Amino acid sequence: MGLVKAKLDAQKLRGGYYTPKEIAHFLCRWAIDENTGKVLEPSCGDGNFVEEAILRFKELGVDDNGLKNRIKGIELIEEESLKAKLRAKELGVNSTTIVNSDFFHYLNSNGVDKYDVVLGNPPFIRYQSFPEEHRELAISMMQDLGLNPNRLTNIWVPFLVVSASLLTPKGKLAMVIPAELFQVKYAAETRVFLSNFFDRITIVTFKKLVFKNIQQEVVLLLCEKKTSKDKGIRTIECENLEDLKEIDFKAINGSNVKPIDHSTEKWTKYFLSEEEINLLKRLKNDKRIVPCSKILDVDVGLVTGRNEFFMLNEAQVKEWKLEKHTIPVVSKSNQIKGITFSEKDFKENSKAGQSIHLFIPPNVDFDELPKECQKYIKYGESKGFHTGYKCRIRKRWYITPSLWSPDGFALRQVGDYPKLAVNETGASSTDTVHRVRFKENINKQLATVSFLNSLSFAFSEITGRSYGGGVMTFEPTEVEEIRIPALKDINVDFKKIDQLIRKREIEKVLDIVDQELLIKKHKFTKEQVQRLRAIWRKLSDRRNNRK
C-alpha cells in the first residue's frame, strides 16, 4: 500500500469522484430485491453504496442479524475504508463487511466467491497511471476471461468485466460507467463481452452532466444475466438526477428493448429507434455507399513537441527576424472557415494574431545555422523547451518532422458537423487537424462537397466519439470509416457551397447536396433523406446538449 500511495494521491488513484446519493440509491433499489443474497461493491470508497445497500435490505425487511455476511465492500485507500466501516457500523453491520485491499489482489488471495448483485462506481484511471502491481493482475484476470486488453485500457474496464464474472446465474450488475463505453475502441471488446454475457442491458443516460466539477459524461449500466423474455438492450434518457425517481421498472420492463449487435461496433446507435438502427444497418451494406477510405487517406497532423516555441504569430516572426524560417500551418479547426483553405484565409488568420507560423530552421548542426535561428533556439533552450520528450528524442531537437503539405484537411474535433476542406496553399497542420490525401483521379472539390450530406452526417455521429461538452472527436481511421455516397458528377456550385459554409448555413447546404447527390443521382427517396437528416439531428442535438 505504501508504494501505491507514493505514486498517486488518493483522489487520483480512485478515479477521484464519489457517487451522488441519488445514483447510489437508484442503483441499489433496482438491483436488490427479496431474492438477493450477497452483494459486492468492489471499490466502495467512503461507503455510499454500502450504506444504500444496507438501507435497501432493511426496507425489504432484513434485520441486523440477517445482514451479517450479506454485503462485501472492498476499498484500496485505508482512510476511505475506515469511513465506510464506520458508516456500516452505525447501521448495525459488523466491521468485517469492509475490506481494505485492492480488489484484484483480494480476489487472488481469497478465492472467487459468487454474488447475486455487484454494484458501484469503479475508478476511472488510465492504464499507465494505475500502479503496475495492480494493473498487471487486473489485465491477467481479463485475459483469463478470454479478453485481450491493450495499453489504452482504462482501469474501469477490468473492474467491470471481472465483477460481472463473479455473478450468480441470475445475478445483476449495476454500475456507474463512463459514457465512453459506447464509443471508444479500447472498450470494443468489452461491448462484445457484455452483449454475450448478459441477457438484457439497460443504460440510463443524462442530458446534463451529473458529476460536479468534471466534464466526464457517465451512464448507469444495469445488466441482468438471465431474463425469460425481452432480451437485448435499451436506453433510458433522464434530464437530471431528479428524473431517476420517476423510473418505474415494473411498468417499463419489456418496453423499448432492441436486439443487440454482438460485434465491436459502437453503441451510440442505441440512442436511435430500432427502425432507425435498421436503416443505417441496411445502408452500410448498400452498394451506392462507400467508406471514405475509398476516396481518401487520413493522417495526423505534425507534432511540434512544444507549440509554445515552434508556433509563432506574425508579430513574433518579425520580432525574431524569422520570416525566412517559418512555414504556414493550420493549428486550430476554427481557422478553416469554409471547405477551402486559401492564401486569403491564411493571411486573415495571420493578421488576427493566430499562431500559424511554424519555426523550421535548416536541418543542419547548430553552428551552421543562420544567426537569427541560433538566437531563437538559444532562447528556447533557456526556457527548457528542448527537454520535453518529443524534442529530446530527435537528432536535432529544433527540427519538426513530417512537414508534408496535404491535399486537404479533415477536422479532428467538431461541434456542429464534420467537414473536409481543400488545401489551396502549401500549408500543413498540427495534430489538432488531420491531413488528407485524396486517392488518384479523385476530384478534390467534388469529394469535399459530396461529404456534406445527411447520410454521411448521420454515420459520422455513430463513428466519432464524444466525451461530454458537446465536442465530437475523430481519429484518422474513424474519418475513413464514415460512409459517403459513391461520387458522381453533380450540378453543384463549389464556390456557393463554400460561401454557405462560411456563413454557417449548413441546412441550406444539406438541402442542395441531398437533392443533387442522394435523390437525383442515387435515387434515395425524400422520405429516406428526411429520416437520415432526423437521425443526424437527434444524435447531434443529444451530444451538444451535454454541456
XYZ file of C-alpha atoms in Angstrom:
547
model
C 0.000 0.000 0.000
C 2.877 2.378 0.750
C 4.195 2.006 -2.789
C 0.785 2.754 -4.211
C 0.297 5.882 -2.146
C 3.760 7.122 -3.026
C 2.862 7.018 -6.702
C -0.612 8.520 -6.652
C -2.674 10.592 -4.299
C -5.905 9.039 -3.065
C -8.207 11.042 -5.315
C -6.307 10.223 -8.491
C -5.890 6.585 -7.514
C -9.623 6.136 -7.042
C -10.530 7.989 -10.201
C -11.402 10.659 -7.730
C -15.113 11.386 -7.706
C -17.684 9.787 -5.439
C -21.204 8.929 -6.459
C -24.128 11.291 -5.838
C -26.513 9.800 -3.257
C -29.386 9.797 -5.767
C -27.470 7.445 -8.073
C -26.385 5.061 -5.309
C -29.973 4.941 -4.044
C -31.390 4.267 -7.519
C -28.929 1.501 -8.377
C -29.467 -0.300 -5.060
C -33.256 -0.136 -5.419
C -33.048 -1.579 -8.936
C -30.548 -4.331 -8.160
C -31.502 -5.537 -4.666
C -34.806 -7.338 -4.155
C -36.356 -10.055 -1.975
C -34.272 -12.736 -3.709
C -30.918 -11.029 -3.226
C -28.484 -12.910 -1.034
C -24.967 -11.471 -1.339
C -23.863 -8.061 -2.619
C -20.383 -6.919 -3.656
C -19.051 -3.364 -4.011
C -15.515 -3.741 -5.488
C -14.394 -0.116 -4.961
C -16.578 1.184 -2.157
C -14.809 4.444 -1.333
C -16.238 6.021 1.808
C -19.326 3.795 1.723
C -22.079 5.484 -0.317
C -23.176 2.235 -1.973
C -22.641 0.146 1.158
C -24.918 2.471 3.128
C -27.615 2.441 0.450
C -27.419 -1.354 0.130
C -27.929 -1.760 3.893
C -30.890 0.625 3.846
C -32.387 -1.235 0.887
C -32.127 -4.585 2.691
C -33.769 -3.050 5.776
C -36.541 -1.659 3.598
C -37.127 -5.230 2.389
C -37.466 -6.437 5.992
C -33.976 -7.836 6.615
C -32.977 -7.321 10.277
C -29.473 -6.699 11.647
C -28.869 -10.383 12.212
C -29.932 -11.155 8.638
C -27.500 -8.566 7.302
C -24.468 -10.487 8.501
C -22.211 -11.521 5.611
C -24.651 -10.163 3.024
C -22.513 -7.242 1.879
C -18.841 -7.099 0.987
C -17.174 -3.764 0.279
C -13.551 -3.527 -0.895
C -11.555 -0.301 -0.817
C -7.887 0.300 -1.614
C -7.399 3.569 0.304
C -7.218 2.859 4.040
C -8.632 6.209 5.141
C -11.691 5.782 2.913
C -12.226 2.171 4.000
C -12.330 3.320 7.641
C -15.053 5.825 6.778
C -17.037 3.062 5.060
C -16.606 0.766 8.099
C -17.925 3.495 10.389
C -20.991 4.079 8.196
C -21.717 0.343 8.098
C -21.261 0.037 11.873
C -23.680 2.900 12.535
C -26.300 0.938 10.582
C -25.716 -2.207 12.610
C -23.406 -4.115 10.258
C -20.202 -5.723 11.528
C -16.853 -4.192 10.565
C -15.733 -7.243 8.550
C -18.155 -6.039 5.864
C -15.438 -3.655 4.586
C -12.027 -4.904 3.466
C -9.048 -2.580 2.978
C -7.451 -4.091 -0.120
C -7.001 -3.817 -3.846
C -9.978 -5.572 -5.497
C -7.882 -7.733 -7.787
C -5.419 -8.821 -5.084
C -8.329 -9.568 -2.767
C -9.820 -11.962 -5.322
C -6.431 -13.503 -5.984
C -5.806 -14.140 -2.285
C -9.270 -15.136 -1.092
C -10.631 -17.221 -3.926
C -13.644 -16.485 -6.073
C -16.966 -16.009 -4.301
C -20.238 -15.548 -6.160
C -22.657 -12.646 -5.665
C -26.270 -12.006 -6.583
C -25.550 -8.307 -7.094
C -22.398 -6.369 -7.917
C -22.715 -2.600 -7.834
C -20.626 0.526 -7.574
C -18.642 3.236 -9.264
C -15.261 1.829 -10.377
C -12.225 4.132 -10.680
C -11.721 5.967 -13.964
C -7.933 5.765 -14.282
C -5.740 5.426 -17.347
C -3.797 2.190 -17.712
C -0.416 3.949 -17.333
C -1.489 5.730 -14.125
C -2.555 2.590 -12.297
C 0.342 1.053 -10.277
C 1.906 -1.846 -12.151
C 1.432 -4.443 -9.406
C -2.349 -3.902 -9.506
C -2.549 -3.287 -13.238
C -0.826 -6.484 -14.287
C -3.064 -8.623 -12.101
C -6.195 -6.865 -13.401
C -5.151 -7.424 -17.013
C -4.257 -11.053 -16.261
C -7.752 -11.643 -14.860
C -9.297 -10.187 -18.013
C -7.133 -12.475 -20.106
C -8.334 -15.451 -18.062
C -11.855 -14.465 -19.169
C -10.777 -14.555 -22.818
C -10.244 -10.821 -23.359
C -7.106 -9.131 -24.658
C -6.973 -5.547 -23.330
C -4.347 -3.121 -24.627
C -2.406 -0.292 -23.033
C -5.125 2.233 -23.832
C -7.497 0.432 -21.479
C -8.907 2.470 -18.606
C -8.959 0.598 -15.309
C -12.776 0.742 -15.072
C -12.835 -1.919 -17.805
C -11.275 -4.774 -15.747
C -13.341 -3.681 -12.741
C -16.496 -4.068 -14.842
C -15.573 -7.309 -16.596
C -14.118 -9.118 -13.576
C -17.069 -8.004 -11.400
C -19.516 -9.404 -13.968
C -17.730 -12.760 -13.832
C -18.492 -13.002 -10.086
C -22.271 -13.009 -10.544
C -24.522 -15.957 -9.803
C -26.532 -17.381 -12.747
C -29.385 -14.897 -12.182
C -27.171 -12.075 -10.956
C -27.437 -8.337 -11.625
C -24.759 -5.729 -12.169
C -25.436 -2.029 -11.528
C -22.568 0.387 -12.085
C -21.667 3.964 -12.898
C -19.565 3.786 -16.054
C -18.030 6.472 -18.318
C -20.145 7.071 -21.426
C -17.024 6.223 -23.440
C -18.187 2.597 -23.052
C -20.425 3.404 -26.031
C -17.735 4.540 -28.382
C -14.030 4.121 -27.614
C -12.072 1.412 -29.404
C -10.411 0.104 -26.247
C -13.909 -0.766 -24.926
C -14.949 -2.572 -28.133
C -14.050 -5.970 -26.713
C -15.921 -5.099 -23.525
C -19.069 -4.283 -25.515
C -18.899 -7.721 -27.127
C -18.337 -9.355 -23.730
C -21.333 -7.578 -22.183
C -23.606 -8.370 -25.130
C -22.763 -12.073 -24.845
C -22.672 -12.312 -21.043
C -25.975 -10.606 -20.197
C -29.496 -11.275 -21.477
C -30.638 -7.688 -21.002
C -28.717 -4.435 -20.702
C -30.364 -1.166 -19.716
C -28.370 2.045 -19.979
C -29.591 5.173 -18.193
C -28.169 8.405 -19.570
C -28.468 12.055 -18.563
C -28.979 15.166 -20.664
C -26.921 17.137 -18.176
C -23.591 16.218 -16.591
C -24.270 14.796 -13.127
C -20.824 14.755 -11.506
C -19.849 18.153 -10.130
C -16.662 19.826 -11.345
C -15.855 17.350 -14.141
C -16.762 17.177 -17.833
C -16.926 13.367 -17.738
C -20.234 12.067 -19.034
C -21.359 8.925 -17.224
C -24.099 6.353 -17.732
C -25.765 3.914 -15.367
C -25.218 0.373 -16.603
C -27.893 -2.098 -15.475
C -27.231 -5.677 -16.561
C -29.245 -8.855 -15.993
C -27.654 -12.261 -16.571
C -30.934 -14.071 -17.104
C -34.345 -12.892 -18.252
C -37.136 -15.112 -19.546
C -38.091 -12.658 -22.292
C -37.344 -9.236 -23.789
C -33.650 -9.863 -24.236
C -31.464 -7.152 -25.729
C -30.510 -3.552 -24.973
C -32.393 -0.349 -24.238
C -31.589 3.210 -23.262
C -33.482 5.455 -20.863
C -32.698 9.163 -21.000
C -33.107 11.411 -17.954
C -32.894 15.167 -17.799
C -31.082 15.070 -14.455
C -30.782 13.117 -11.209
C -34.317 14.038 -10.133
C -35.722 12.033 -13.047
C -34.359 8.805 -11.549
C -37.225 8.901 -9.049
C -39.728 8.661 -11.888
C -38.382 5.452 -13.466
C -40.749 2.548 -12.806
C -39.075 -0.652 -13.960
C -42.164 -2.777 -13.374
C -44.025 -0.543 -15.789
C -41.318 -0.378 -18.463
C -39.874 -3.900 -18.326
C -40.158 -5.369 -21.788
C -40.559 -1.987 -23.468
C -38.124 -0.450 -25.959
C -35.723 -3.402 -25.775
C -33.807 -3.640 -29.054
C -31.866 -6.604 -30.420
C -28.199 -6.210 -29.522
C -25.449 -6.444 -32.083
C -22.793 -8.878 -30.807
C -19.960 -7.006 -32.520
C -17.330 -4.384 -31.720
C -19.481 -1.620 -33.249
C -20.079 1.443 -31.111
C -23.254 1.593 -29.051
C -24.113 5.227 -29.822
C -26.639 3.862 -32.330
C -28.793 2.517 -29.480
C -29.987 6.043 -28.786
C -31.940 5.602 -32.031
C -35.170 3.718 -32.600
C -34.990 0.150 -33.860
C -36.284 1.363 -37.222
C -33.515 3.972 -37.460
C -30.856 1.438 -36.460
C -32.056 -0.956 -39.153
C -31.992 1.813 -41.783
C -28.322 2.555 -41.053
C -27.508 -1.156 -40.997
C -29.039 -1.633 -44.458
C -27.307 1.422 -45.876
C -23.929 0.380 -44.517
C -24.008 -2.543 -46.957
C -25.721 -0.645 -49.796
C -23.662 -0.660 -52.998
C -24.406 3.035 -53.504
C -22.485 3.810 -50.309
C -18.731 3.525 -49.675
C -16.452 4.277 -46.714
C -14.422 7.464 -47.075
C -11.302 5.290 -47.231
C -12.247 4.553 -50.838
C -11.658 8.172 -51.814
C -9.074 9.491 -49.358
C -6.403 8.676 -46.796
C -6.317 10.498 -43.476
C -3.244 11.055 -41.325
C -2.496 13.009 -38.170
C -1.020 16.471 -38.351
C 2.559 17.238 -37.411
C 3.654 17.195 -33.767
C 5.951 20.065 -32.779
C 6.688 18.817 -29.269
C 6.238 22.334 -27.881
C 3.784 24.626 -29.663
C 4.714 27.490 -27.363
C 8.148 27.545 -29.014
C 7.536 26.318 -32.545
C 4.224 28.035 -33.367
C 4.608 31.776 -33.798
C 2.249 34.605 -34.582
C 3.064 37.306 -37.122
C 4.429 39.734 -34.522
C 6.785 37.112 -33.075
C 8.099 36.217 -36.532
C 9.005 39.857 -37.107
C 10.429 40.305 -33.595
C 12.850 37.390 -34.029
C 13.502 38.139 -37.727
C 12.426 34.631 -38.727
C 10.493 35.441 -41.930
C 12.721 33.100 -43.965
C 12.491 30.298 -41.430
C 8.790 29.624 -40.983
C 6.167 27.742 -42.973
C 2.365 28.172 -42.903
C 0.414 25.765 -40.707
C -3.218 25.312 -39.688
C -3.219 24.986 -35.904
C -6.936 25.051 -34.987
C -10.189 23.864 -36.548
C -11.745 27.329 -36.449
C -9.054 28.598 -38.817
C -10.735 26.586 -41.589
C -13.910 28.569 -42.105
C -15.078 27.097 -45.406
C -14.472 23.986 -47.468
C -11.341 25.541 -48.911
C -8.257 26.839 -47.173
C -6.800 29.606 -49.328
C -3.919 32.075 -49.173
C -6.516 34.690 -48.238
C -7.650 32.540 -45.288
C -4.070 32.132 -44.118
C -3.362 35.869 -44.325
C -6.560 36.730 -42.438
C -5.663 34.263 -39.675
C -2.168 35.711 -39.530
C -3.415 39.294 -39.286
C -5.721 38.179 -36.466
C -2.669 37.185 -34.422
C -3.104 33.438 -34.737
C -0.028 31.288 -34.058
C 0.172 29.705 -37.518
C 3.830 30.224 -38.490
C 5.898 27.098 -37.787
C 9.549 27.730 -36.981
C 11.596 25.403 -39.174
C 15.306 26.264 -39.468
C 17.656 24.488 -41.872
C 18.210 20.860 -40.896
C 21.899 21.329 -40.053
C 24.012 21.400 -36.913
C 23.598 24.388 -34.618
C 26.932 26.016 -35.580
C 25.893 26.069 -39.251
C 22.543 27.765 -38.647
C 21.813 31.388 -39.509
C 22.417 33.748 -36.569
C 18.715 34.569 -36.149
C 17.889 30.851 -35.840
C 20.689 30.278 -33.329
C 19.419 33.170 -31.246
C 15.856 31.831 -31.178
C 16.972 28.268 -30.394
C 19.120 29.527 -27.503
C 16.043 31.329 -26.195
C 14.095 28.042 -26.391
C 16.828 26.179 -24.538
C 16.898 28.837 -21.812
C 13.217 28.037 -21.257
C 13.874 24.307 -21.195
C 11.778 23.630 -24.302
C 14.371 21.175 -25.617
C 13.931 18.856 -22.614
C 10.405 17.710 -23.461
C 10.095 14.101 -24.597
C 9.206 14.749 -28.254
C 12.052 17.241 -28.618
C 14.814 15.395 -26.798
C 14.409 12.158 -28.793
C 15.122 13.979 -32.064
C 18.564 14.143 -33.636
C 18.159 17.935 -33.671
C 15.505 18.972 -31.194
C 14.588 22.088 -33.162
C 13.599 20.201 -36.350
C 9.933 19.200 -36.503
C 9.409 16.048 -38.607
C 6.605 15.186 -41.060
C 6.158 18.595 -42.657
C 4.330 17.453 -45.786
C 1.531 19.587 -47.153
C -1.753 17.689 -47.703
C -4.389 17.894 -50.437
C -6.917 18.820 -47.816
C -7.871 18.809 -44.156
C -10.377 16.912 -42.012
C -11.500 18.273 -38.673
C -10.328 16.218 -35.703
C -12.807 17.823 -33.315
C -16.192 19.165 -34.336
C -19.055 20.895 -32.620
C -21.847 21.175 -35.171
C -20.802 18.853 -38.002
C -17.738 17.295 -39.659
C -16.262 18.599 -42.888
C -13.379 18.337 -45.307
C -11.542 21.312 -46.793
C -9.411 21.531 -49.926
C -5.935 22.905 -49.231
C -5.161 25.638 -51.775
C -1.944 26.658 -50.005
C 1.313 24.951 -49.149
C 0.234 24.795 -45.501
C 0.493 21.741 -43.306
C -1.376 21.289 -39.998
C -0.636 20.466 -36.389
C -2.193 17.382 -34.818
C -5.339 19.325 -33.918
C -6.387 18.979 -37.587
C -5.986 15.830 -39.688
C -4.225 15.826 -43.056
C -5.957 14.346 -46.100
C -4.571 12.821 -49.283
C -7.160 12.159 -51.954
C -6.858 8.948 -53.944
C -5.601 9.059 -57.518
C -8.111 10.507 -60.016
C -10.445 11.748 -57.261
C -11.869 15.219 -57.880
C -10.993 17.040 -54.646
C -13.753 19.616 -54.867
C -16.387 17.022 -55.747
C -15.353 14.785 -52.841
C -15.362 17.709 -50.411
C -18.847 18.859 -51.434
C -20.217 15.311 -51.569
C -19.207 14.755 -47.950
C -21.772 17.372 -46.906
C -24.908 15.232 -46.969
C -27.390 13.896 -44.435
C -26.293 10.281 -44.831
C -22.624 10.991 -44.077
C -23.573 13.255 -41.173
C -25.782 10.523 -39.678
C -22.971 7.970 -39.934
C -20.460 10.431 -38.505
C -22.414 10.598 -35.231
C -22.120 6.837 -34.664
C -18.490 6.792 -35.823
C -16.930 9.625 -33.811
C -16.560 9.903 -30.036
C -17.968 12.474 -27.636
C -16.728 12.851 -24.054
C -19.106 15.492 -22.775
C -19.105 19.207 -23.516
C -20.596 18.654 -26.975
C -17.366 18.124 -28.930
C -17.067 15.058 -31.180
C -13.586 13.682 -31.871
C -12.384 11.612 -34.821
C -9.199 9.628 -35.143
C -7.874 9.328 -38.734
C -9.280 5.805 -39.149
C -12.678 6.994 -37.921
C -12.843 9.681 -40.611
C -12.012 6.974 -43.144
C -14.838 4.802 -41.767
C -17.569 7.419 -42.303
C -19.922 6.362 -45.089
C -20.297 8.590 -48.145
C -22.401 8.194 -51.300
C -20.302 6.986 -54.238
C -19.020 10.072 -56.068
C -20.985 11.186 -59.117
C -20.850 14.413 -61.093
C -23.437 16.709 -59.575
C -24.752 20.112 -60.555
C -23.484 21.976 -57.504
C -21.513 25.232 -57.427
C -18.449 24.589 -55.229
C -17.907 28.305 -54.523
C -21.536 28.747 -53.499
C -21.281 25.839 -51.039
C -18.033 27.268 -49.676
C -19.731 30.620 -49.057
C -22.741 28.997 -47.364
C -20.445 27.029 -45.050
C -18.605 30.217 -44.139
C -21.983 31.756 -43.275
C -22.771 28.646 -41.164
C -25.865 27.845 -43.227
C -25.475 24.091 -43.094
C -29.174 23.284 -43.568
C -29.157 25.058 -46.935
C -26.032 23.135 -47.916
C -27.612 19.807 -46.955
C -30.772 20.654 -48.896
C -28.701 21.287 -52.026
C -26.333 18.309 -51.795
C -29.017 15.868 -50.633
C -31.200 16.800 -53.586
C -28.444 16.568 -56.195
C -26.458 13.596 -54.867
C -28.750 11.411 -52.774
C -32.064 11.956 -54.533
C -31.188 12.717 -58.177
C -28.035 10.621 -58.600
C -28.527 7.761 -56.155
C -32.337 7.598 -56.230
C -32.941 7.910 -52.500
C -36.498 8.884 -51.678
C -37.213 12.207 -49.988
C -38.574 10.280 -47.021
C -35.304 8.339 -46.627
C -33.295 11.549 -46.770
C -35.559 13.180 -44.204
C -35.086 10.193 -41.889
C -31.295 10.416 -42.268
C -31.390 14.141 -41.509
C -33.519 13.417 -38.434
C -31.035 10.764 -37.232
C -28.172 13.233 -37.527
C -30.160 15.928 -35.751
C -31.232 13.576 -32.940
C -27.683 12.416 -32.185
C -26.085 15.812 -32.776
C -28.582 17.595 -30.522
C -28.134 14.949 -27.839
C -24.372 15.397 -27.963
C -24.448 19.201 -27.937
C -26.963 19.400 -25.103
C -24.496 17.663 -22.767
C -22.647 20.750 -21.639
